[in-house]
XYZ file of C-alpha atoms in Angstrom:
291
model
C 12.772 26.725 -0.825
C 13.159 30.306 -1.248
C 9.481 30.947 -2.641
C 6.094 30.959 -1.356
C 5.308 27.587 -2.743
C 8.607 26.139 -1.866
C 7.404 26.912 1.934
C 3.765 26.106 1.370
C 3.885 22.787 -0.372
C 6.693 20.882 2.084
C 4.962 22.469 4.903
C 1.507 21.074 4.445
C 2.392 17.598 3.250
C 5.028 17.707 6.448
C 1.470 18.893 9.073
C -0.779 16.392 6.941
C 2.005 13.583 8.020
C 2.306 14.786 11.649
C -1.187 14.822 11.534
C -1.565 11.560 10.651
C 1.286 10.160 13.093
C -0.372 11.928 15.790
C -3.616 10.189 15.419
C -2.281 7.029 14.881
C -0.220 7.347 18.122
C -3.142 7.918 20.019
C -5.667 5.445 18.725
C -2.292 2.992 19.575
C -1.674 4.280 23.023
C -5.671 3.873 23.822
C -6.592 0.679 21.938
C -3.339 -1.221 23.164
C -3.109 0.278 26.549
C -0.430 1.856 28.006
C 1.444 -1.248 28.680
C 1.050 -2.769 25.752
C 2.219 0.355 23.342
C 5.158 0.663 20.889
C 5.439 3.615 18.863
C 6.338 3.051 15.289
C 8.016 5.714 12.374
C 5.162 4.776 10.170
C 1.836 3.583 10.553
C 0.008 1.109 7.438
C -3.026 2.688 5.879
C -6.225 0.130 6.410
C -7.977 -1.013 3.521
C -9.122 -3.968 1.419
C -6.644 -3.649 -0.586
C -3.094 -5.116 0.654
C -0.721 -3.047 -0.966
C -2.218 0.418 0.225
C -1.030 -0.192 3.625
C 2.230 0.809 2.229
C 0.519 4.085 1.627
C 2.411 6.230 4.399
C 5.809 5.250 3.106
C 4.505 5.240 -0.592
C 3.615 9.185 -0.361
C 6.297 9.949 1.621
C 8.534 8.691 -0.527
C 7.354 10.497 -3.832
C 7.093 13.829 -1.981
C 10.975 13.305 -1.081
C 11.830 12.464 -4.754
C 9.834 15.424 -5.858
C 10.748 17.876 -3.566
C 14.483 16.623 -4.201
C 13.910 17.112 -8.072
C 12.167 20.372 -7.443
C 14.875 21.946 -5.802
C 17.374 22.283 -8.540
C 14.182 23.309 -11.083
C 14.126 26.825 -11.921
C 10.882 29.170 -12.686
C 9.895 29.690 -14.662
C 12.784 29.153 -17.009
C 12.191 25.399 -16.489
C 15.692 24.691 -16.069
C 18.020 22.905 -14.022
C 20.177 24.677 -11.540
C 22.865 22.915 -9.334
C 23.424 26.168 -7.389
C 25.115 25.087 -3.180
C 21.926 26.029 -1.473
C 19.725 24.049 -3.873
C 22.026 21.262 -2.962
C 21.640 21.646 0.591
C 17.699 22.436 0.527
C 17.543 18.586 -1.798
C 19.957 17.027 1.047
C 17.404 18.253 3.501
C 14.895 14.957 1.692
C 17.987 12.961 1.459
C 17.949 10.973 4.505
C 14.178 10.691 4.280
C 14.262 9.324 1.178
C 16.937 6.935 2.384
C 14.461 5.536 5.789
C 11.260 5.271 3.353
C 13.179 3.350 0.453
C 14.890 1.118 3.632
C 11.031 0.899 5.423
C 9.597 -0.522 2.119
C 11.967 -3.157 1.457
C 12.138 -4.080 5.561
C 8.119 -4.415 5.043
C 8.088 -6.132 2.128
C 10.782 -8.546 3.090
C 9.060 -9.436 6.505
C 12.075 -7.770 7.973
C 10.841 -4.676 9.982
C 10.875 -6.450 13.290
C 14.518 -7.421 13.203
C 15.293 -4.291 11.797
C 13.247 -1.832 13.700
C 16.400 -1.002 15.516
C 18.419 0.543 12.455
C 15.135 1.777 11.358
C 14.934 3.863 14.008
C 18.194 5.381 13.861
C 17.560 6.314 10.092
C 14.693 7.962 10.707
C 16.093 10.086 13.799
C 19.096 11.318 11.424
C 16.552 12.700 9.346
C 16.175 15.632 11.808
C 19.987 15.666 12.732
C 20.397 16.244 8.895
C 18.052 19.047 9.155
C 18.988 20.516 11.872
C 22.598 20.290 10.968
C 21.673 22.077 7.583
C 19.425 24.468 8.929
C 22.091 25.373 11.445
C 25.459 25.703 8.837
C 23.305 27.146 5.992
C 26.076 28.386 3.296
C 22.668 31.360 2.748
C 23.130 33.615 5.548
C 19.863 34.005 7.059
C 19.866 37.224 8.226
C 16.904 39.794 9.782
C 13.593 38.933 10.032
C 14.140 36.025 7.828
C 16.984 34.378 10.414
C 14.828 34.930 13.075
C 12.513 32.719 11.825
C 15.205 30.467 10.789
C 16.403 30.509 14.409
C 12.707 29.579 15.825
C 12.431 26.278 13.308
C 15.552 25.386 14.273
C 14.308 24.695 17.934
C 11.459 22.790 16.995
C 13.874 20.679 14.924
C 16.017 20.157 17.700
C 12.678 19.248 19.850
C 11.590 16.422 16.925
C 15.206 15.037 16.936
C 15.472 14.783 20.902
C 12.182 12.823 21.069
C 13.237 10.454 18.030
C 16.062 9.989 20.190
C 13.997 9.059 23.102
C 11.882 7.212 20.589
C 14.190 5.330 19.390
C 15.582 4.221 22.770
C 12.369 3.741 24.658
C 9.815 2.634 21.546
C 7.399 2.456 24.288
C 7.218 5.613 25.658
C 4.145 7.131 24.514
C 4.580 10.777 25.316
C 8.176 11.360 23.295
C 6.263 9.729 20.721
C 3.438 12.103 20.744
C 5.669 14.993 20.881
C 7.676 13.595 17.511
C 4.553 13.850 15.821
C 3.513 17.126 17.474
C 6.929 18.629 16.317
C 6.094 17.267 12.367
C 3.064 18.939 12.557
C 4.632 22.199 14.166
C 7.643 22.214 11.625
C 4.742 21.565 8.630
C 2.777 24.780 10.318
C 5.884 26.497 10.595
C 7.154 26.248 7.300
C 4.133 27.231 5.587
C 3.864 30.796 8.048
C 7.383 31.679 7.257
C 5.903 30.909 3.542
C 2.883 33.813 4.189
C 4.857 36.209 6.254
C 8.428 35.810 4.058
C 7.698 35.207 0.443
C 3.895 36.792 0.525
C 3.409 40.277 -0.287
C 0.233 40.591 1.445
C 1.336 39.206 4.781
C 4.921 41.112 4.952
C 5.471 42.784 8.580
C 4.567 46.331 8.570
C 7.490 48.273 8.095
C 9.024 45.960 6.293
C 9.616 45.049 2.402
C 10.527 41.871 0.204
C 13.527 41.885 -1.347
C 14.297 40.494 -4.834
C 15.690 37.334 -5.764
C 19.061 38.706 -6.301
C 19.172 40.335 -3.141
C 18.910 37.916 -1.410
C 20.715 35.192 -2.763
C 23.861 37.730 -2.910
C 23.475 37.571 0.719
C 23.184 40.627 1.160
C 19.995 40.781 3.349
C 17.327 38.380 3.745
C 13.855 38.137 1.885
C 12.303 40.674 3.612
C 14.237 43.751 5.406
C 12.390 46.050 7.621
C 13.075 49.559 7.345
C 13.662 50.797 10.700
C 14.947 49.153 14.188
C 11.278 49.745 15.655
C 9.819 47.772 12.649
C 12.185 45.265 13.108
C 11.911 44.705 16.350
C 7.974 44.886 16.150
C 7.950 41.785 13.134
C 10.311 39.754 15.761
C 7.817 40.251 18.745
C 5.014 39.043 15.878
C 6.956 35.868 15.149
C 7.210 35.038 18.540
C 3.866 35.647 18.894
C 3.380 33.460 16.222
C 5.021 30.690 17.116
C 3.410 30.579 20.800
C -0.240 30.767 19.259
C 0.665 27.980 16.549
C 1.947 25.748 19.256
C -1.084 26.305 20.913
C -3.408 25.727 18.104
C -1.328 22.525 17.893
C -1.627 21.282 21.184
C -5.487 22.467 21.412
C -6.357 19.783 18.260
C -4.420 17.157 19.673
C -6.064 17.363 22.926
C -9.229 17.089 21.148
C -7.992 14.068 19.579
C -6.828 12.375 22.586
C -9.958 13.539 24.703
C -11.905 11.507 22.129
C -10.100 8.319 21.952
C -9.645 8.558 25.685
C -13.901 8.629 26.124
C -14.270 5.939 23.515
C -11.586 3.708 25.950
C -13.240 4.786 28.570
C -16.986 3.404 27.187
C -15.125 0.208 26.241
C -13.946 -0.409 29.611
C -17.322 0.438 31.380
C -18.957 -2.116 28.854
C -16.497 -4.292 29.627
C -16.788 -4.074 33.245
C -21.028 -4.015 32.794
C -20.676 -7.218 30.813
C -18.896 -9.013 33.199
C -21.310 -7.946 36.276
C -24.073 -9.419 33.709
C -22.247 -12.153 33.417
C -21.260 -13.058 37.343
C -25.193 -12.235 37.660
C -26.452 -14.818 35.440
C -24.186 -17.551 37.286
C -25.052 -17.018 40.895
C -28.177 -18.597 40.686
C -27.086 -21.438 38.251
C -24.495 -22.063 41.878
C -26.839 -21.873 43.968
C -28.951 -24.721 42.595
C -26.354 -26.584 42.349
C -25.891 -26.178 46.547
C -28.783 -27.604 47.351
């Protein structure tokens, strides 16, 4: 992952699935009704055709495999490296390799009901894995570069509480809308620490990349900043950062549930208009029948 595309790619396909989680949760929550709602790890993708609805865990799947395969391929020498922190970056996709390939056969085997339970518990140790790696890194994250280590870490922790929750209340709507706000947030945040850590153009000010061999000698992270006031300044930035992503976040999902919420809200005014149309049309039918 130490690249710009190593940050960028994971980190959009990882908002684009939050994304889509997130929506799904809420069209759930406000078609179902509150009572009636059980989050889910996956949603099926509606369309004519049947198999498609296996799209979710279809694309999930292949971006594990790839990203997994990826890891240990080295550019642009096009060769296979088994170096430790390779290892760990493909064990990162491990697990979620392990809950899509699981998914699929539960779906296809008309199992996912009975299994929902262990199904849940895979797909929460995908962010224990994660955060487990991200926290005993053998690569010393150091600097600027740990710092921003340290802030993912959080929202890792934050996506593997609520899968906890998840997975112990599946009804609970708002631990399930904060799983998929924490995808989208660890998506968002991999691909900054992508533009500010491995992007020439978008390095701190003050502050330089290091090489390759720098930094995988541990010796200082990919980008050092020269002085203690630069430092200090590209720290305050990230935090920055992450507060104004968050609240880009939250801003679109609001959006999203202020407009499923109106189109509830027009159902059950229809609903309730029908049924005064209705009642309206009786009462005289009654009363005829009085006298």
């Amino acid at each position: 992952m130490g690249t710009f595309l190593g940050h960028l790619v994971p980190g959009l396909a990882l908002a684009l699935l939050g994304f889509w989680h997130a929506i799904n949760t809420i069209r759930a929550n406000y078609q179902n009704g509150t009572t009636k709602f059980r989050s889910k790890f996956w949603y099926p993708f509606n369309s004519p055709l049947p198999r498609l609805q296996y799209l979710d865990l279809i694309l999930v799947l292949s971006f594990s495999i790839f990203c997994i395969i990826i890891q240990f391929l080295e550019f642009p020498s096009l060769h296979f490296s088994f170096k430790l922190h390779n290892i760990e970056h493909a064990t990162m996709f491990l697990n979620l390799t392990v809950f899509t390939v699981f998914a699929l056969f539960a779906e296809l085997s008309n199992l996912s009901e009975i299994l929902h339970g262990i199904l849940s518990i895979l797909a929460t140790s995908i962010f224990g894995q994660e955060l487990f790696l991200l926290h005993y890194h053998s690569t010393d994250h150091v600097g600027l570069e740990g710092h921003y280590h340290w802030l993912l870490q959080i929202v890792v922790f934050i996506s593997l509480m609520s899968a906890l929750v998840v997975t112990c209340f599946p009804c609970c709507f708002p631990a399930a809308l904060v799983l998929s706000i924490s995808v989208i947030f660890q998506g968002c945040w991999f691909m900054n620490m992508g533009f500010n850590l491995w992007y020439p153009q978008f390095v701190p000010l003050g502050c330089v990349m290091q090489s390759s061999e720098g930094h995988e000698n541990l010796v200082h992270g990919a980008v050092m900043c020269q002085t203690d006031e630069a430092d200090l300044r590209a720290r305050a930035m990230a935090n920055l950062q992450f507060s104004w992503v968050l609240a880009a976040i939250l801003i679109i999902v609001a959006c999203i549930s202020l407009v499923f919420a109106r189109n509830r809200a027009n159902r059950t005014l229809l609903s309730k208009y029908e049924q005064l149309q209705s009642r309206d049309r009786d009462i005289p039918v009654t009363i005829n029948c009085l006298k």
